Coordinates of C-alpha atoms and ligand atoms in Angstrom, one line a residue:
M1113 CA 104.4 118.2 95.0
M1114 CA 104.6 117.1 98.7
S1115 CA 102.3 114.1 99.3
E1116 CA 99.9 114.2 102.2
P1117 CA 101.1 112.7 105.5
H1118 CA 100.4 109.0 106.1
I1119 CA 99.3 108.0 109.6
V1120 CA 99.2 104.3 110.4
I1121 CA 97.1 103.1 113.3
V1122 CA 98.0 99.7 114.6
G1123 CA 94.9 98.2 116.3
G1124 CA 91.3 99.0 115.3
G1125 CA 89.5 98.4 118.6
F1126 CA 87.8 101.3 120.2
S1127 CA 90.9 103.4 120.7
G1128 CA 92.4 103.0 117.2
T1129 CA 89.0 103.6 115.5
A1130 CA 88.3 106.6 117.6
V1131 CA 91.7 108.1 116.7
A1132 CA 90.9 107.5 113.0
I1133 CA 87.6 109.3 113.4
H1134 CA 89.1 112.3 115.2
L1135 CA 92.0 112.5 112.7
L1136 CA 89.4 112.7 109.9
R1137 CA 87.1 115.1 111.7
E1138 CA 89.8 117.5 112.9
A1139 CA 92.4 117.6 110.2
T1140 CA 92.5 121.0 108.5
S1141 CA 94.6 119.7 105.6
P1142 CA 94.4 116.2 104.0
V1143 CA 95.9 113.2 105.7
R1144 CA 95.9 109.5 104.6
I1145 CA 95.1 106.9 107.2
S1146 CA 95.7 103.2 107.4
V1147 CA 94.2 101.2 110.2
I1148 CA 95.8 97.7 110.6
E1149 CA 93.3 95.5 112.4
P1150 CA 92.8 91.7 111.8
R1151 CA 89.2 91.7 113.0
E1152 CA 86.5 92.1 110.3
H1153 CA 84.8 95.0 112.1
L1154 CA 86.5 98.2 113.4
G1155 CA 85.6 99.7 116.7
Q1156 CA 85.1 96.5 118.6
G1157 CA 88.4 95.2 120.0
V1158 CA 88.4 92.9 123.0
A1159 CA 85.6 94.6 124.9
Y1160 CA 83.0 95.4 122.3
S1161 CA 83.3 92.3 120.0
A1162 CA 81.4 90.3 122.7
T1163 CA 78.7 88.2 121.1
D1164 CA 77.2 86.7 124.2
P1165 CA 74.0 88.6 125.0
A1166 CA 74.8 88.3 128.7
H1167 CA 77.9 90.5 128.3
R1168 CA 76.9 94.0 128.9
I1169 CA 78.5 97.4 129.2
N1170 CA 79.1 98.1 132.9
V1171 CA 78.2 101.8 133.0
P1172 CA 74.9 103.2 131.7
A1173 CA 74.8 103.9 127.9
A1174 CA 74.4 107.6 128.6
R1175 CA 78.0 107.8 129.9
M1176 CA 79.6 106.2 126.8
Q1177 CA 80.2 108.0 123.6
L1178 CA 82.9 109.3 121.3
A1179 CA 84.6 112.5 122.6
G1180 CA 83.1 115.6 121.1
D1181 CA 79.7 113.9 120.5
E1182 CA 76.8 115.3 122.5
D1183 CA 76.2 113.8 125.9
G1184 CA 74.0 110.7 125.6
A1185 CA 74.8 110.2 121.9
F1186 CA 75.2 106.4 122.3
D1187 CA 72.2 106.1 124.5
R1188 CA 70.1 107.8 121.8
W1189 CA 71.7 105.8 119.0
Y1190 CA 71.0 102.6 120.9
R1191 CA 67.4 103.3 121.6
R1192 CA 66.8 104.3 118.0
Y1193 CA 69.1 102.0 115.9
G1194 CA 70.3 99.4 118.4
D1195 CA 68.6 96.3 119.6
F1196 CA 66.8 98.1 122.5
P1197 CA 63.3 97.2 121.4
Q1198 CA 64.2 93.5 121.3
D1199 CA 66.2 93.4 124.5
P1200 CA 63.8 93.2 127.5
F1201 CA 66.7 93.1 130.0
A1202 CA 68.5 96.3 128.9
Q1203 CA 66.5 98.9 130.8
Q1204 CA 66.8 99.4 134.6
P1205 CA 64.1 100.7 136.9
D1206 CA 65.7 104.2 136.9
G1207 CA 65.3 104.4 133.1
S1208 CA 69.0 103.9 132.3
V1209 CA 70.0 101.2 129.8
Y1210 CA 72.9 98.8 129.9
P1211 CA 73.1 97.4 126.4
Q1212 CA 75.0 94.2 125.3
R1213 CA 78.6 95.2 124.7
G1214 CA 78.5 94.5 121.0
A1215 CA 76.0 97.3 120.6
F1216 CA 78.7 99.9 121.5
G1217 CA 81.1 98.4 119.0
R1218 CA 78.4 98.8 116.3
Y1219 CA 77.8 102.4 117.3
V1220 CA 81.6 103.2 116.9
E1221 CA 81.8 101.3 113.6
A1222 CA 78.7 103.3 112.3
A1223 CA 80.4 106.6 113.3
F1224 CA 83.6 105.5 111.5
I1225 CA 81.7 104.5 108.3
D1226 CA 79.9 107.9 108.3
V1227 CA 83.1 109.9 108.7
A1228 CA 85.1 107.7 106.2
K1229 CA 82.4 108.2 103.6
A1230 CA 82.5 111.9 104.1
H1231 CA 86.3 111.9 103.5
G1232 CA 86.4 109.8 100.3
N1233 CA 89.2 107.2 100.2
R1234 CA 91.5 108.8 102.7
V1235 CA 91.2 105.9 105.2
A1236 CA 91.7 102.2 104.7
H1237 CA 91.1 99.2 106.9
L1238 CA 93.9 96.6 106.3
Q1239 CA 92.5 93.4 107.7
E1240 CA 95.9 92.0 108.8
R1241 CA 98.3 92.2 111.7
A1242 CA 101.4 94.3 112.2
V1243 CA 104.1 91.7 112.8
D1244 CA 107.5 93.4 112.4
W1245 CA 109.4 96.7 112.1
Q1246 CA 112.1 96.7 109.5
A1247 CA 114.2 99.7 108.4
G1248 CA 111.5 102.2 109.2
H1249 CA 108.7 100.1 107.8
I1250 CA 105.8 98.3 109.4
V1251 CA 105.6 94.8 108.1
T1252 CA 102.2 93.1 108.1
S1253 CA 101.1 89.5 108.2
T1254 CA 100.6 89.5 104.4
G1255 CA 104.1 90.8 103.8
R1256 CA 103.0 94.3 103.1
R1257 CA 105.5 97.0 104.0
L1258 CA 104.1 100.4 105.1
R1259 CA 106.0 103.6 105.6
A1260 CA 104.3 106.1 108.0
D1261 CA 104.9 109.7 109.0
S1262 CA 103.3 108.8 112.3
V1263 CA 102.4 105.5 113.9
V1264 CA 99.7 105.3 116.5
L1265 CA 99.8 102.1 118.7
A1266 CA 96.3 101.2 119.9
V1267 CA 96.9 97.6 120.9
S1268 CA 95.8 97.8 124.5
H1269 CA 94.8 94.4 125.8
P1270 CA 97.2 91.4 125.5
P1271 CA 95.8 87.9 126.2
P1272 CA 95.6 86.8 129.9
R1273 CA 98.8 85.3 131.3
L1274 CA 98.5 81.6 132.0
P1275 CA 99.1 81.0 135.7
V1276 CA 102.1 78.7 136.3
A1277 CA 99.9 76.1 138.0
V1278 CA 97.7 75.8 134.9
R1279 CA 100.3 75.6 132.2
A1280 CA 100.6 71.8 132.0
L1281 CA 96.9 71.5 131.5
A1282 CA 96.4 74.6 129.4
H1283 CA 94.9 72.6 126.5
H1284 CA 92.8 70.3 128.6
A1285 CA 89.2 70.3 127.3
Q1286 CA 87.9 71.3 130.7
V1287 CA 90.2 74.2 131.2
I1288 CA 88.8 77.3 129.6
A1289 CA 91.7 79.7 129.3
N1290 CA 90.0 82.4 127.2
P1291 CA 86.3 82.8 128.2
W1292 CA 86.0 85.8 125.7
Q1293 CA 86.0 83.4 122.8
A1294 CA 82.6 82.9 121.2
Q1295 CA 80.9 79.7 122.6
A1296 CA 83.8 79.2 125.1
L1297 CA 81.4 78.0 127.8
S1298 CA 78.9 76.1 125.7
A1299 CA 80.3 72.6 126.6
I1300 CA 79.6 73.1 130.3
P1301 CA 76.5 71.1 131.2
P1302 CA 73.7 72.6 133.3
D1303 CA 74.8 70.7 136.4
G1304 CA 78.6 71.0 135.9
R1305 CA 80.7 72.1 138.9
V1306 CA 82.7 75.2 137.8
A1307 CA 85.6 76.9 139.4
I1308 CA 86.4 80.4 138.2
M1309 CA 89.9 81.9 138.8
G1310 CA 89.4 85.6 139.2
T1311 CA 86.6 87.5 141.0
A1312 CA 86.3 90.7 139.0
L1313 CA 84.2 91.8 136.0
S1314 CA 85.1 88.9 133.7
M1315 CA 84.0 86.5 136.4
A1316 CA 80.7 88.3 136.5
D1317 CA 80.5 87.9 132.7
V1318 CA 81.1 84.2 133.0
V1319 CA 78.4 83.7 135.7
A1320 CA 75.9 85.8 133.6
S1321 CA 76.7 83.6 130.6
L1322 CA 76.3 80.4 132.6
V1323 CA 72.9 81.5 134.0
R1324 CA 71.8 82.5 130.5
Q1325 CA 72.6 79.0 129.2
G1326 CA 70.6 77.5 132.0
H1327 CA 73.4 76.4 134.3
R1328 CA 72.1 75.3 137.8
G1329 CA 75.3 73.7 139.1
E1330 CA 77.8 75.0 141.7
V1331 CA 80.1 77.8 140.8
M1332 CA 83.0 78.9 143.0
A1333 CA 85.1 81.9 142.3
F1334 CA 88.5 82.5 143.9
S1335 CA 91.3 85.1 143.7
R1336 CA 94.2 85.9 145.9
H1337 CA 92.3 88.5 147.9
G1338 CA 88.8 87.3 147.1
L1339 CA 87.6 90.8 146.3
L1340 CA 84.4 91.0 144.2
S1341 CA 83.7 93.9 141.8
R1342 CA 80.9 96.1 143.3
P1343 CA 77.5 96.9 141.9
N1344 CA 76.6 100.3 140.3
A1345 CA 74.4 102.8 142.1
P1346 CA 71.3 104.4 140.5
T1347 CA 72.2 107.0 137.9
N1348 CA 70.0 109.9 139.1
L1349 CA 72.1 110.8 142.2
P1350 CA 73.7 114.3 142.7
K1351 CA 77.4 114.9 142.0
W1352 CA 79.6 114.7 145.0
P1353 CA 81.6 118.0 145.3
G1354 CA 84.9 116.5 146.8
D1355 CA 88.3 117.8 145.7
Y1356 CA 91.0 115.2 146.0
L1357 CA 93.8 116.9 144.1
T1358 CA 96.1 117.8 147.0
G1359 CA 97.7 115.9 149.8
T1360 CA 99.8 112.8 150.2
L1361 CA 98.3 109.4 149.2
R1362 CA 97.6 108.7 152.8
Q1363 CA 95.8 112.1 153.3
R1364 CA 93.7 111.5 150.2
L1365 CA 92.7 108.1 151.4
R1366 CA 91.6 109.5 154.7
Q1367 CA 89.7 112.3 153.0
I1368 CA 87.9 109.8 150.7
R1369 CA 86.9 107.6 153.7
A1370 CA 85.6 110.6 155.6
D1371 CA 83.7 111.8 152.6
I1372 CA 82.0 108.3 152.2
V1373 CA 80.9 108.6 155.8
R1374 CA 79.5 112.1 155.1
A1375 CA 77.8 111.0 151.9
N1376 CA 76.2 108.1 153.8
A1377 CA 75.0 110.5 156.4
A1378 CA 73.4 112.5 153.6
G1379 CA 71.7 109.4 152.3
L1380 CA 74.1 108.9 149.4
P1381 CA 76.0 105.7 148.5
W1382 CA 79.8 105.5 148.4
Q1383 CA 79.7 105.3 144.6
V1384 CA 79.1 109.1 144.4
V1385 CA 82.4 109.8 146.2
L1386 CA 84.3 107.3 144.1
D1387 CA 82.9 108.8 140.9
A1388 CA 84.2 112.2 142.0
V1389 CA 87.7 110.7 142.6
R1390 CA 87.6 108.9 139.2
Q1391 CA 86.8 112.2 137.5
Q1392 CA 89.9 113.7 139.0
G1393 CA 91.9 110.5 138.5
Q1394 CA 94.3 111.6 135.8
D1395 CA 95.2 114.8 137.7
I1396 CA 95.6 113.0 140.9
W1397 CA 97.9 110.4 139.2
Q1398 CA 100.1 113.2 137.7
R1399 CA 100.5 114.8 141.1
M1400 CA 101.6 111.6 142.9
S1401 CA 105.3 110.9 143.4
A1402 CA 106.9 107.8 141.8
G1403 CA 107.0 106.2 145.2
E1404 CA 103.3 106.9 145.9
K1405 CA 102.4 105.4 142.5
R1406 CA 104.3 102.2 143.4
Q1407 CA 102.7 102.1 146.8
F1408 CA 99.3 102.5 145.1
Q1409 CA 100.0 99.7 142.6
R1410 CA 101.2 97.4 145.4
H1411 CA 98.6 98.0 148.1
L1412 CA 95.6 100.0 146.9
R1413 CA 95.1 99.2 143.3
R1414 CA 93.1 96.0 143.9
F1415 CA 90.7 97.8 146.2
W1416 CA 90.4 100.7 143.8
D1417 CA 89.7 98.4 140.8
V1418 CA 86.8 96.6 142.4
H1419 CA 85.1 99.8 143.5
R1420 CA 85.9 101.7 140.3
Y1421 CA 85.0 99.0 137.7
R1422 CA 81.5 98.0 138.6
I1423 CA 79.3 95.1 137.6
A1424 CA 76.4 95.8 135.2
P1425 CA 73.1 95.3 137.1
Q1426 CA 72.2 92.3 135.1
G1427 CA 75.5 90.5 136.0
A1428 CA 75.1 91.5 139.6
Q1429 CA 71.6 90.0 139.5
A1430 CA 72.9 86.7 138.0
I1431 CA 75.4 86.4 140.9
A1432 CA 72.8 87.3 143.5
D1433 CA 70.3 84.8 142.1
K1434 CA 72.9 82.0 142.2
R1435 CA 74.0 82.9 145.6
R1436 CA 70.4 82.8 146.8
A1437 CA 70.0 79.4 145.3
G1438 CA 73.2 78.2 147.2
T1439 CA 75.1 77.6 143.9
F1440 CA 77.6 80.5 144.1
R1441 CA 80.4 81.2 146.6
H1442 CA 83.6 83.1 146.4
F1443 CA 86.7 83.0 148.6
A1444 CA 90.3 84.2 148.8
A1445 CA 92.8 81.5 147.7
R1446 CA 95.7 80.9 145.4
L1447 CA 96.0 77.9 143.1
R1448 CA 99.0 75.7 144.0
T1449 CA 98.5 72.9 141.6
L1450 CA 95.9 71.7 139.1
G1451 CA 95.5 68.0 138.4
A1452 CA 93.4 66.1 135.9
Q1453 CA 91.4 63.2 137.2
S1454 CA 88.6 61.1 135.7
P1455 CA 86.2 62.8 135.5
G1456 CA 87.2 66.4 136.0
L1457 CA 89.9 68.5 137.6
R1458 CA 91.4 68.7 141.1
L1459 CA 92.4 72.0 142.5
N1460 CA 94.9 72.3 145.3
L1461 CA 94.4 75.7 146.8
I1462 CA 96.1 77.7 149.6
L1463 CA 93.4 79.6 151.4
R1464 CA 94.2 83.1 152.6
G1465 CA 95.7 82.4 156.0
G1466 CA 97.8 79.5 154.8
K1467 CA 95.5 76.5 155.0
S1468 CA 95.4 73.9 152.2
H1469 CA 92.1 73.2 150.6
Q1470 CA 91.0 70.9 147.8
E1471 CA 88.2 71.3 145.3
T1472 CA 87.1 68.9 142.6
V1473 CA 85.3 70.5 139.7
D1474 CA 84.2 69.7 136.1
Y1475 CA 85.6 72.9 134.6
L1476 CA 88.1 75.6 135.4
V1477 CA 87.5 79.0 133.8
L1478 CA 90.3 81.6 133.9
T1479 CA 89.2 85.2 134.3
T1480 CA 92.4 86.8 135.4
G1481 CA 92.2 89.6 132.8
P1482 CA 94.6 91.0 130.2
D1483 CA 98.3 90.8 131.2
H1484 CA 99.5 94.4 130.8
T1485 CA 102.7 93.9 132.6
D1486 CA 104.2 92.1 129.6
L1487 CA 102.4 94.0 126.8
I1488 CA 105.6 94.6 124.8
A1489 CA 106.8 91.0 125.1
S1490 CA 103.3 89.7 124.1
Q1491 CA 103.8 90.3 120.4
P1492 CA 106.7 90.4 117.9
F1493 CA 105.7 93.8 116.4
L1494 CA 106.0 95.6 119.8
H1495 CA 109.2 93.6 120.6
A1496 CA 110.7 94.8 117.2
L1497 CA 109.8 98.4 118.0
Q1498 CA 111.5 98.0 121.4
Q1499 CA 114.6 96.5 119.7
A1500 CA 114.7 99.6 117.4
G1501 CA 114.7 101.8 120.5
L1502 CA 111.3 103.3 119.6
I1503 CA 109.3 102.1 122.6
R1504 CA 110.0 100.8 126.0
P1505 CA 108.0 99.3 128.9
D1506 CA 106.4 101.7 131.4
P1507 CA 108.5 101.5 134.7
L1508 CA 105.3 100.6 136.7
G1509 CA 104.5 97.6 134.4
M1510 CA 101.3 99.2 133.1
G1511 CA 102.1 99.2 129.4
I1512 CA 104.2 101.4 127.2
E1513 CA 106.1 104.5 128.5
V1514 CA 104.9 107.8 127.0
D1515 CA 105.3 111.5 127.6
I1516 CA 102.5 113.9 128.5
S1517 CA 101.4 114.1 124.8
S1518 CA 101.2 110.3 124.8
Q1519 CA 104.3 110.0 122.5
A1520 CA 106.7 107.1 123.0
S1521 CA 109.3 108.5 120.5
P1522 CA 109.1 111.2 117.8
Q1523 CA 107.2 109.0 115.3
I1524 CA 105.3 106.7 117.7
W1525 CA 102.2 107.5 119.7
V1526 CA 100.2 105.4 122.1
A1527 CA 96.4 105.5 122.4
G1528 CA 94.3 103.7 125.0
P1529 CA 95.0 101.8 128.2
A1530 CA 98.6 100.9 127.1
A1531 CA 99.5 104.6 128.0
R1532 CA 98.1 104.2 131.6
G1533 CA 101.5 104.4 133.3
R1534 CA 101.5 108.1 132.4
F1535 CA 97.9 109.0 132.8
G1536 CA 96.7 106.6 135.5
E1537 CA 92.9 106.6 135.0
L1538 CA 92.8 105.4 131.4
M1539 CA 90.7 102.2 131.2
G1540 CA 87.0 103.2 131.4
L1541 CA 85.5 104.3 128.2
P1542 CA 84.9 108.0 129.0
Q1543 CA 88.7 108.6 129.7
V1544 CA 89.8 106.4 126.8
A1545 CA 87.5 108.3 124.4
D1546 CA 88.9 111.7 125.5
H1547 CA 92.4 110.4 125.3
A1548 CA 91.9 109.1 121.7
Q1549 CA 90.8 112.6 120.7
Q1550 CA 93.8 114.2 122.4
V1551 CA 96.2 111.8 120.6
A1552 CA 94.6 112.5 117.2
Q1553 CA 94.9 116.3 117.8
N1554 CA 98.6 115.9 119.0
V1555 CA 99.5 113.9 115.9
L1556 CA 97.8 116.4 113.6
E1557 CA 99.5 119.3 115.2
T1558 CA 102.9 117.7 115.0
L1559 CA 102.3 117.0 111.2
G1560 CA 101.1 120.6 110.7
C1561 CA 97.7 119.3 109.7
R1562 CA 95.6 121.1 112.4
Q1563 CA 95.4 124.8 112.8
L1564 CA 95.0 125.9 116.3
V1565 CA 92.0 128.2 116.7
L1566 CA 93.1 131.0 119.0
S1567 CA 90.3 132.6 120.9
Ligands
FAD665 C1 86.2 92.6 128.5 C2 86.2 94.1 128.7 C3 85.0 94.8 128.9 C4 85.0 96.2 129.1 N1 83.8 96.8 129.3 C5 83.8 98.1 129.5 C6 82.5 98.8 129.8 O1 81.5 98.2 129.8 N2 82.5 100.1 130.0 C7 83.7 100.9 130.0 O2 83.7 102.1 130.2 N3 84.9 100.3 129.7 C8 84.9 98.9 129.5 N4 86.1 98.3 129.2 C9 87.3 99.1 129.1 C10 87.5 99.9 127.8 O3 86.4 100.3 127.2 C11 88.5 99.2 126.9 O4 89.7 99.0 127.6 C12 88.8 100.0 125.6 O5 87.8 99.7 124.8 C13 90.2 99.8 125.1 O6 90.1 99.6 123.7 P1 91.4 99.5 122.8 O7 91.0 99.7 121.4 O8 92.4 100.5 123.4 O9 92.0 98.1 123.1 P2 91.5 96.6 122.5 O10 90.1 96.4 122.7 O11 92.5 95.7 123.2 O12 91.8 96.7 121.0 C14 93.1 96.5 120.5 C15 93.0 96.0 119.1 O13 94.3 96.0 118.5 C16 94.4 94.9 117.7 N5 95.8 94.5 117.6 C17 96.6 94.1 118.6 N6 97.8 93.9 118.2 C18 97.8 94.2 116.8 C19 98.8 94.1 115.8 N7 100.0 93.7 116.0 N8 98.4 94.4 114.5 C20 97.1 94.8 114.3 N9 96.1 94.9 115.2 C21 96.5 94.6 116.5 C22 93.5 93.8 118.3 O14 93.0 92.9 117.3 C23 92.4 94.6 118.9 O15 91.2 94.7 118.1 C24 86.2 96.9 129.0 C25 87.4 96.3 128.8 C26 87.4 94.9 128.6 C27 88.7 94.2 128.4

């Protein structure tokens, strides 16, 4: 008798857990699934394991759900089963809710538990790490060896890269290299002077956390270009009808700028135009030449990112409040050297334009974000797969190279932002959710476990 196919998912953050859910929901013949994930809870990963109440999702809950679920599924779940009644800051004046990020992780975990129960013992969570690939087997941190018919890599976010200037003081008690760790900021006193390296969403998380813990001291945030993530617009605005699928990169840019002017003239904010671009993002990316993609990465990506990934209203408010109190500023600069002095840290910065500048602070917090350029080198398991010729880095330095079905090699699939080099717009939850479903369907079809319904 042939045994059922075994699918191993490495990484049980949102992507890996969503793939498992769709595999179970959509298989038309039995499959066996193992999810290797060292965290205790599935569905959380880097983003949704946040325990700080100040860390919120950055789009309204109504826009986040598993693919295939009814629109607004998470919003309804949150209002009914989540901590909505106990969270006075979740709801905005337009009625939308921005829950704490952990709530979304719990919603995904609950969906996983439901579907796993319905499918008996076909899915197992192995609370360990994949550490090696030997003779066609995944080797885990407990020494377990697993053979798989298909492997789905869902390992998106590597740790942030330590900037060269910080390396010598990486373990200094006043250098906080990983602000996502629970209680990472708790040692900072209310009047401590804080420098934050990075000016995007994680910086906003840090400021929101500091405000929540009663911080009144000075905060300065800097990055090479000094670009701050922008705030969200109200949710009840009409959809912008722009079509950005054709033209060169330059022509598209011109069209987007012209449309923002037209939208403003119609009383609509730029966000409606950018949302229309985002919705066509994967198609636009596929139509761009390799040269245009490189140009985009080099010159436009930083502008796109701060307009595309927006700050939750509560985080934007925390920054605005501190700015009003004269305790927040941001600027464009690069860190040349970092020195320890008693007490505190001395930052030697080069301001944009070339001038030297010094700051003395009590704490330095790094919010430079996950380092996707070196994803494969970031862990031995991926390195071993590369050595075996099964995966390779994406040529644009965005993760792992895959084909249009998100396959890296016949047995290996990639789910989530690590496949961004092929799909472009694959970071925000709605796209990552659709992608996870697509990967699950492709895996099942390849294994002959999903019948196509022909209409
Ligand atoms: C801080 C942050 C906040 C975000 N907030 C939002 C938001 O509010 N709204 C939105 O739309 N999008 C948001 N995003 C983007 C998006 O939702 C995430 O990128 C998405 O959740 C990706 O999940 P993932 O499972 O692919 O990756 P990850 O969350 O990185 O999960 C990967 C998992 O793989 C595991 N893993 C890694 N290596 C191994 C190994 N060798 N063996 C076993 N397990 C392994 C890790 O433990 C981890 O749990 C956010 C992203 C981040 C980083």
